[in-house]
Tab-separated table of C-alpha atoms and ligand atoms in Angstrom:
chain	number	residue	atom	x	y	z
E	238	MET	CA	33.711	-2.297	38.585
E	239	ALA	CA	34.177	-3.168	34.857
E	240	GLU	CA	36.499	-1.127	32.881
E	241	GLU	CA	34.753	1.786	30.670
E	242	LEU	CA	35.865	1.512	27.203
E	243	LEU	CA	35.104	3.763	24.283
E	244	VAL	CA	34.478	0.747	21.754
E	245	THR	CA	31.960	-0.588	24.183
E	246	ALA	CA	29.811	2.594	24.840
E	247	GLY	CA	26.666	2.394	22.747
E	248	ALA	CA	27.213	-1.340	22.153
E	249	GLY	CA	25.052	-3.104	19.819
E	250	GLN	CA	24.243	0.404	18.147
E	251	THR	CA	26.621	0.009	15.234
E	252	ARG	CA	28.244	3.504	14.396
E	253	GLN	CA	28.678	4.031	10.599
E	254	VAL	CA	32.230	4.018	9.134
E	255	VAL	CA	32.449	6.075	5.885
E	256	VAL	CA	35.162	5.498	3.305
E	257	GLY	CA	35.365	7.444	0.122
E	258	SER	CA	32.169	8.777	-1.115
E	259	PHE	CA	29.921	5.629	-0.972
E	260	ALA	CA	31.398	2.850	1.219
E	261	ARG	CA	29.296	3.110	4.504
E	262	PHE	CA	30.286	0.285	7.019
E	263	GLY	CA	27.601	-0.228	9.418
E	264	ALA	CA	24.758	0.849	6.978
E	265	ALA	CA	21.985	-1.643	5.764
E	266	THR	CA	24.251	-2.442	2.755
E	267	PRO	CA	27.240	-4.878	3.309
E	268	VAL	CA	30.570	-3.416	2.101
E	269	MET	CA	32.309	-5.561	-0.394
E	270	ILE	CA	36.311	-4.947	-0.401
E	271	ALA	CA	38.012	-6.745	-3.270
E	272	GLY	CA	41.580	-6.820	-4.800
E	273	PRO	CA	44.796	-8.793	-4.972
E	274	CYS	CA	46.733	-9.714	-1.888
E	275	SER	CA	49.598	-7.783	-3.291
E	276	VAL	CA	49.888	-4.904	-5.762
E	277	GLU	CA	52.356	-6.755	-8.568
E	278	SER	CA	52.168	-4.212	-11.193
E	279	GLU	CA	50.592	-0.961	-12.249
E	280	ARG	CA	48.659	-3.149	-15.250
E	281	GLN	CA	47.471	-5.909	-12.791
E	282	ILE	CA	46.122	-3.614	-10.123
E	283	HIS	CA	44.199	-1.677	-12.783
E	284	GLU	CA	42.780	-4.590	-14.490
E	285	THR	CA	41.585	-5.936	-11.114
E	286	ALA	CA	40.144	-2.536	-9.858
E	287	ASP	CA	38.231	-2.208	-13.168
E	288	ALA	CA	36.854	-5.770	-13.093
E	289	VAL	CA	35.686	-5.645	-9.241
E	290	ALA	CA	34.307	-2.048	-9.764
E	291	ALA	CA	32.192	-3.263	-12.945
E	292	ALA	CA	31.167	-6.252	-10.527
E	293	GLY	CA	29.743	-3.635	-7.998
E	294	ALA	CA	32.892	-3.859	-5.015
E	295	HIS	CA	32.744	-0.654	-2.836
E	296	VAL	CA	36.357	-0.525	-1.935
E	297	LEU	CA	39.693	-1.774	-3.585
E	298	ARG	CA	42.066	-3.704	-1.534
E	299	GLY	CA	45.836	-4.502	-2.360
E	300	GLY	CA	49.160	-4.630	-0.152
E	301	ALA	CA	52.099	-2.599	-0.974
E	302	PHE	CA	53.692	-3.361	2.469
E	303	LYS	CA	53.403	-7.272	2.943
E	304	PRO	CA	53.852	-8.958	6.391
E	305	ARG	CA	55.420	-12.279	5.018
E	306	THR	CA	56.107	-15.138	7.216
E	307	SER	CA	59.809	-15.474	5.537
E	308	PRO	CA	62.006	-12.356	5.223
E	309	TYR	CA	63.059	-13.782	1.756
E	310	ALA	CA	59.462	-13.852	0.396
E	311	PHE	CA	58.233	-10.958	-1.880
E	312	GLN	CA	57.722	-7.759	0.529
E	313	GLY	CA	55.651	-5.703	-1.621
E	314	LEU	CA	56.313	-2.812	-3.989
E	315	GLY	CA	56.125	-0.148	-1.274
E	316	ALA	CA	55.666	3.315	-2.206
E	317	GLU	CA	55.446	2.516	-5.816
E	318	GLY	CA	52.524	-0.097	-4.918
E	319	LEU	CA	50.772	2.732	-3.059
E	320	ARG	CA	50.975	4.948	-6.034
E	321	TYR	CA	49.643	2.227	-8.513
E	322	LEU	CA	46.930	1.288	-6.058
E	323	ARG	CA	45.980	4.779	-5.762
E	324	SER	CA	45.665	5.324	-9.315
E	325	ALA	CA	43.775	2.173	-10.061
E	326	GLY	CA	41.393	3.171	-7.440
E	327	ARG	CA	40.767	6.636	-8.979
E	328	ALA	CA	40.448	5.364	-12.512
E	329	ALA	CA	37.758	2.794	-11.219
E	330	GLY	CA	36.137	5.214	-8.966
E	331	LEU	CA	36.730	3.114	-6.013
E	332	PRO	CA	38.321	4.033	-2.477
E	333	VAL	CA	41.185	2.053	-1.524
E	334	VAL	CA	42.299	0.081	1.716
E	335	THR	CA	46.033	-0.983	2.217
E	336	GLU	CA	48.057	-2.496	4.939
E	337	VAL	CA	50.542	-0.166	6.987
E	338	LEU	CA	53.154	-2.292	9.081
E	339	ASP	CA	55.229	0.202	10.459
E	340	ALA	CA	54.154	3.281	12.493
E	341	GLN	CA	56.961	5.346	10.686
E	342	ASP	CA	55.038	4.686	7.132
E	343	VAL	CA	51.426	5.793	8.678
E	344	ALA	CA	51.659	9.295	7.207
E	345	LEU	CA	52.930	8.076	3.758
E	346	VAL	CA	50.214	5.351	3.403
E	347	ALA	CA	47.631	7.652	4.933
E	348	GLU	CA	48.566	9.902	1.977
E	349	HIS	CA	47.715	7.384	-0.619
E	350	ALA	CA	44.859	5.362	1.045
E	351	ASP	CA	41.470	6.084	2.038
E	352	MET	CA	41.599	3.418	4.844
E	353	LEU	CA	44.400	1.999	6.840
E	354	GLN	CA	44.577	-1.738	7.457
E	355	ILE	CA	46.337	-3.084	10.459
E	356	GLY	CA	46.998	-6.684	9.750
E	357	ALA	CA	46.576	-9.716	12.071
E	358	ARG	CA	50.295	-9.759	12.781
E	359	SER	CA	50.091	-6.091	14.007
E	360	MET	CA	47.155	-6.125	15.988
E	361	GLN	CA	49.144	-5.535	19.446
E	362	ASN	CA	51.765	-3.319	17.915
E	363	PHE	CA	50.531	-0.579	20.255
E	364	ALA	CA	52.714	2.132	18.646
E	365	LEU	CA	51.125	1.387	15.263
E	366	LEU	CA	47.694	1.553	16.678
E	367	ARG	CA	48.077	4.900	18.296
E	368	ALA	CA	49.755	6.164	15.044
E	369	ALA	CA	46.858	4.861	13.108
E	370	GLY	CA	44.610	6.490	15.498
E	371	ARG	CA	46.278	9.795	14.715
E	372	SER	CA	46.259	9.584	10.989
E	373	GLY	CA	42.743	11.029	10.407
E	374	ARG	CA	42.030	7.952	8.230
E	375	PRO	CA	39.263	5.109	8.969
E	376	VAL	CA	41.244	2.023	10.087
E	377	LEU	CA	40.562	-1.577	9.333
E	378	LEU	CA	41.658	-3.835	12.419
E	379	LYS	CA	42.141	-7.423	11.859
E	380	ARG	CA	42.062	-9.778	14.359
E	381	ALA	CA	45.314	-11.612	15.245
E	382	ALA	CA	45.116	-15.423	14.818
E	383	GLY	CA	45.765	-15.945	18.513
E	384	ALA	CA	43.736	-13.214	19.989
E	385	THR	CA	40.543	-13.299	21.938
E	386	VAL	CA	37.735	-11.130	21.212
E	387	GLU	CA	38.374	-9.064	24.406
E	388	GLU	CA	41.907	-8.727	23.111
E	389	TRP	CA	40.817	-7.656	19.918
E	390	ILE	CA	38.575	-5.074	21.145
E	391	HIS	CA	41.048	-3.714	23.538
E	392	ALA	CA	43.652	-3.190	20.559
E	393	ALA	CA	40.474	-1.187	18.770
E	394	GLU	CA	40.537	0.917	22.110
E	395	TYR	CA	43.986	2.117	21.345
E	396	ILE	CA	42.782	3.786	18.157
E	397	LEU	CA	39.762	5.240	19.710
E	398	ALA	CA	41.858	6.604	22.623
E	399	GLU	CA	43.565	8.744	20.056
E	400	GLY	CA	40.378	10.349	19.192
E	401	ASN	CA	39.674	8.351	15.914
E	402	ASP	CA	36.307	6.257	16.242
E	403	GLN	CA	36.405	5.453	12.412
E	404	VAL	CA	37.451	1.722	12.977
E	405	VAL	CA	36.138	-1.447	11.376
E	406	LEU	CA	36.970	-4.672	12.984
E	407	CYS	CA	37.892	-7.592	10.710
E	408	GLU	CA	37.650	-11.350	11.682
E	409	ARG	CA	40.169	-13.291	9.518
E	410	GLY	CA	40.400	-16.636	11.115
E	411	ILE	CA	41.973	-17.723	14.266
E	412	ARG	CA	44.393	-20.714	15.110
E	413	SER	CA	42.755	-24.023	15.819
E	414	PHE	CA	43.424	-27.804	15.849
E	415	GLU	CA	41.844	-28.173	12.323
E	416	PRO	CA	44.333	-28.024	9.385
E	417	CYS	CA	41.934	-28.222	6.527
E	418	THR	CA	41.687	-24.514	6.475
E	419	ARG	CA	44.464	-21.953	6.804
E	420	ALA	CA	42.773	-20.667	10.094
E	421	THR	CA	39.230	-21.245	11.616
E	422	LEU	CA	36.747	-18.496	10.487
E	423	ASP	CA	35.250	-17.644	13.755
E	424	LEU	CA	31.998	-16.044	12.710
E	425	ALA	CA	30.337	-16.334	16.087
E	426	GLY	CA	33.194	-14.405	17.587
E	427	ALA	CA	32.895	-11.672	15.049
E	428	ALA	CA	29.076	-11.499	15.795
E	429	ALA	CA	29.901	-11.226	19.446
E	430	ALA	CA	32.474	-8.405	18.757
E	431	ARG	CA	29.811	-6.578	16.907
E	432	GLN	CA	27.102	-7.025	19.827
E	433	ARG	CA	29.907	-6.162	22.457
E	434	THR	CA	31.038	-2.888	20.678
E	435	SER	CA	29.767	-0.167	18.574
E	436	LEU	CA	31.910	-0.925	15.708
E	437	PRO	CA	31.167	-2.253	12.266
E	438	VAL	CA	32.666	-5.829	11.802
E	439	ILE	CA	33.459	-7.816	8.474
E	440	ALA	CA	34.897	-10.845	7.606
E	441	ASP	CA	37.993	-12.030	5.483
E	442	PRO	CA	36.911	-15.365	4.143
E	443	SER	CA	40.337	-15.550	2.139
E	444	HIS	CA	42.931	-15.430	4.811
E	445	ALA	CA	40.499	-17.213	7.176
E	446	THR	CA	40.270	-20.420	4.841
E	447	GLY	CA	43.275	-20.200	2.621
E	448	ARG	CA	40.831	-22.047	0.015
E	449	ARG	CA	39.576	-20.541	-2.936
E	450	ASP	CA	36.650	-23.015	-2.994
E	451	LEU	CA	35.583	-21.888	0.228
E	452	VAL	CA	35.719	-18.037	-0.181
E	453	ALA	CA	32.215	-17.456	-1.962
E	454	PRO	CA	30.381	-19.649	0.710
E	455	MET	CA	32.147	-18.111	3.627
E	456	ALA	CA	31.377	-14.620	2.363
E	457	ARG	CA	27.670	-15.445	2.166
E	458	ALA	CA	27.687	-16.771	5.500
E	459	ALA	CA	29.458	-13.730	7.143
E	460	ILE	CA	26.727	-11.586	5.376
E	461	GLY	CA	24.195	-13.935	6.694
E	462	ALA	CA	25.438	-13.651	10.254
E	463	GLY	CA	24.617	-10.027	9.988
E	464	LEU	CA	28.299	-8.784	9.541
E	465	ASP	CA	28.840	-5.451	7.894
E	466	GLY	CA	30.853	-6.638	4.894
E	467	VAL	CA	33.514	-8.733	3.495
E	468	ILE	CA	37.109	-8.396	2.294
E	469	VAL	CA	38.144	-11.017	-0.555
E	470	GLU	CA	41.332	-11.587	-2.375
E	471	VAL	CA	40.765	-11.199	-6.335
E	472	HIS	CA	43.213	-11.571	-9.104
E	473	PRO	CA	42.885	-11.600	-12.824
E	474	ASP	CA	44.957	-14.619	-13.100
E	475	PRO	CA	44.646	-16.106	-9.468
E	476	ASP	CA	47.195	-18.930	-10.048
E	477	ARG	CA	49.976	-16.368	-10.923
E	478	SER	CA	49.278	-14.399	-7.723
E	479	VAL	CA	52.754	-13.686	-6.244
E	480	SER	CA	51.180	-14.304	-2.750
E	481	ASP	CA	48.311	-15.925	-1.505
E	482	ALA	CA	47.236	-17.805	-4.763
E	483	ALA	CA	45.564	-20.612	-3.301
E	484	GLN	CA	43.088	-18.413	-1.458
E	485	THR	CA	42.720	-16.080	-4.402
E	486	ILE	CA	39.443	-16.114	-6.560
E	487	SER	CA	39.204	-14.782	-10.115
E	488	THR	CA	37.665	-11.682	-11.256
E	489	GLU	CA	34.796	-13.859	-13.005
E	490	ASP	CA	34.184	-15.660	-9.673
E	491	PHE	CA	34.068	-12.500	-7.864
E	492	ALA	CA	31.401	-11.128	-10.190
E	493	ARG	CA	29.489	-14.468	-9.537
E	494	LEU	CA	29.645	-14.008	-5.800
E	495	MET	CA	28.396	-10.265	-6.288
E	496	LEU	CA	25.443	-11.580	-8.320
E	497	SER	CA	24.696	-14.009	-5.615
E	498	LEU	CA	24.442	-11.683	-3.033
E	499	HIS	CA	21.746	-9.465	-4.578
E	500	LEU	CA	22.977	-6.171	-3.217
E	501	PRO	CA	21.325	-2.889	-3.964
E	502	PRO	CA	23.149	-0.759	-6.434
E	503	ARG	CA	25.974	1.263	-4.993
E	504	SER	CA	24.890	4.824	-4.273
E	505	SER	CA	27.495	6.058	-6.831
E	506	ASP	CA	25.650	3.842	-9.422
E	507	LEU	CA	22.334	5.241	-8.082
E	508	VAL	CA	23.857	8.898	-8.577
E	509	HIS	CA	24.943	7.806	-12.292
E	510	LEU	CA	21.491	6.154	-13.098
E	511	ARG	CA	19.572	9.240	-11.729
E	512	ASP	CA	21.633	11.643	-13.638
E	513	ALA	CA	21.015	9.500	-16.990
E	514	VAL	CA	17.101	9.298	-16.070
E	515	ASP	CA	17.109	13.259	-15.499
E	516	SER	CA	18.773	13.962	-19.158
E	517	LEU	CA	16.215	11.512	-20.631
E	518	ASP	CA	13.509	13.478	-18.569
E	519	GLU	CA	14.909	16.556	-20.385
E	520	ALA	CA	14.695	15.229	-23.904
E	521	ILE	CA	11.242	13.589	-23.276
E	522	PHE	CA	10.260	17.054	-21.892
E	523	GLY	CA	11.366	18.697	-25.082
E	524	LEU	CA	9.935	16.134	-27.373
E	525	ILE	CA	6.449	16.488	-25.632
E	526	ALA	CA	6.695	20.338	-26.117
E	527	GLN	CA	7.289	19.911	-29.759
E	528	ARG	CA	4.430	17.357	-29.904
E	529	MET	CA	2.232	19.837	-28.104
E	530	ALA	CA	3.109	22.561	-30.591
E	531	LEU	CA	2.191	20.306	-33.821
E	532	SER	CA	-0.956	19.407	-31.925
E	533	SER	CA	-1.735	23.164	-31.820
E	534	HIS	CA	-1.233	23.496	-35.242
E	535	ILE	CA	-3.502	20.662	-36.131
E	536	GLY	CA	-6.229	22.199	-33.628
E	537	ASP	CA	-5.958	25.328	-35.930
E	538	LEU	CA	-6.548	23.289	-39.189
E	539	LYS	CA	-9.571	21.333	-37.285
E	540	ARG	CA	-10.998	24.726	-36.649
E	541	ARG	CA	-10.612	26.161	-39.941
E	542	HIS	CA	-12.226	23.037	-41.561
E	543	GLY	CA	-15.226	23.060	-38.955
E	544	MET	CA	-13.898	19.538	-37.460
E	545	PRO	CA	-14.552	18.254	-33.952
E	546	VAL	CA	-11.277	18.490	-31.464
E	547	HIS	CA	-12.075	15.161	-30.217
E	548	GLN	CA	-11.445	12.325	-32.722
E	549	PRO	CA	-11.742	9.015	-30.868
E	550	ALA	CA	-11.066	6.928	-33.800
E	551	ARG	CA	-7.754	8.673	-34.463
E	552	GLU	CA	-6.669	8.322	-30.821
E	553	GLU	CA	-7.571	4.797	-30.736
E	554	ASP	CA	-5.373	4.137	-33.841
E	555	ILE	CA	-2.364	5.793	-32.063
E	556	LEU	CA	-2.893	3.895	-28.936
E	557	ARG	CA	-3.289	0.630	-30.636
E	558	ARG	CA	-0.228	1.082	-32.755
E	559	LEU	CA	2.070	2.128	-29.853
E	560	ALA	CA	0.682	-0.346	-27.204
E	561	GLY	CA	1.185	-3.222	-29.889
E	562	ARG	CA	4.806	-2.615	-29.483
E	563	GLY	CA	4.784	-2.726	-25.903
E	564	GLN	CA	7.736	-4.898	-24.408
E	565	ASP	CA	9.289	-5.869	-21.084
E	566	HIS	CA	10.140	-2.404	-19.499
E	567	LEU	CA	7.542	-0.389	-21.329
E	568	THR	CA	4.398	-2.998	-21.185
E	569	PRO	CA	1.205	-2.405	-23.464
E	570	ALA	CA	-0.685	-1.272	-20.078
E	571	ALA	CA	2.195	1.336	-19.421
E	572	VAL	CA	2.160	2.788	-23.122
E	573	THR	CA	-1.726	3.013	-23.132
E	574	ALA	CA	-1.376	5.017	-19.733
E	575	ILE	CA	1.353	7.363	-20.862
E	576	TRP	CA	-0.177	8.246	-24.342
E	577	THR	CA	-3.867	8.272	-22.912
E	578	ALA	CA	-2.576	11.331	-20.756
E	579	ILE	CA	-0.596	12.937	-23.819
E	580	LEU	CA	-3.592	12.599	-25.985
E	581	ALA	CA	-5.927	14.166	-23.230
E	582	ALA	CA	-3.276	17.195	-22.807
E	583	SER	CA	-3.121	17.484	-26.635
E	584	ARG	CA	-7.217	17.611	-26.700
E	585	ALA	CA	-7.378	20.006	-23.717
E	586	ARG	CA	-4.816	22.478	-25.733
E	587	GLN	CA	-6.634	22.285	-28.649
E	588	GLY	CA	-9.885	22.801	-27.036
E	589	HIS	CA	-8.518	25.592	-25.212
E	590	ALA	CA	-7.175	27.494	-28.252
E	591	ALA	CA	-10.331	26.839	-30.090
E	592	ARG	CA	-12.349	28.674	-27.029
E	593	GLU	CA	-9.653	31.485	-27.370
E	594	SER	CA	-10.158	32.083	-30.879
E	595	ARG	CA	-13.875	32.449	-30.800
V	464	PEP	C1	46.197	-9.221	3.928
V	464	PEP	O1	45.068	-8.941	3.952
V	464	PEP	O2	46.868	-9.017	2.857
V	464	PEP	C2	46.933	-9.696	5.062
V	464	PEP	C3	48.023	-9.885	5.195
V	464	PEP	O3	46.097	-10.248	5.972
V	464	PEP	P1	46.255	-10.729	7.478
V	464	PEP	O4	46.968	-9.676	8.140
V	464	PEP	O5	44.956	-11.125	7.979
V	464	PEP	O6	47.057	-12.013	7.246
V	465	MN	MN1	46.880	-12.257	1.489
């Protein structure tokens, strides 16, 4: 009999993984994770965070513990990097994801990050997977460059087996015979993993291609393939990135990629915009109430001078003047509809007052 796995129960019905207050993997809108390969300085991560947040990213990334091929290469700022990342995310209003390399650091990373990343090189570090499963944080599990889809989902099973079902899979390219890209982006494997499990699946076109020029098209391809999001490396000055410069795009290119995706506004944006609309409605309400009060006084004068309440010529003047100023957001037709209603309410008020005074 086939092995029963927690990751494959409810396969095809993607469960939602929530990170921070508004990133929802597995919901209708793809989640966009952006930020530098490494947190390099307080300034660099704040600048990147502000730019990607303004462009509409949902989550900020940045490595503090870096898995480098050479032990002599920059290994990340460690705990200091975690603090910078967290403060940059908070300032920009974004939750943060960062890699944890060692089971011993899980508690520290979980304290600073909203989501833990298990890197490709750690995919079968079973002690780390179990520790991440017990961390209480959602986990982003990258596929190892040499792992089959089956091995990848079994790695996820280690996390679920600890009682944590908040797992997102990330395809980041596999080893092939083709040297023109850093790895080979296996979108079909990612789509297959999504069908085979109930977990959201995203793609990392930066590590998969290793090429800045291929990041945006492969990000669009991943979303076109129905994946639940994308993670991309972004830096304010990509050529100066201390790690993975060749695959890192600029903040401007990230903004262009976001525009090309036509995503709906983030729910946090929606909340802000609705707050702004609510305060405008308050102001409009106050102004209309003032207008009605003035109009009541006018009604008194009309009555005193024996004038009719309804004065069509005056109403037409008002409508013509205001409708003539109609523009893109407030068309002449909309102006006419709104002020026709206001004038009718005024007339009703004046008529009512006239009847009361009789
Ligand atoms: C990273 O995201 O910075 C990273 C090291 O990725 P991967 O584990 O996919 O190589
Ligand atoms: Mn990187």
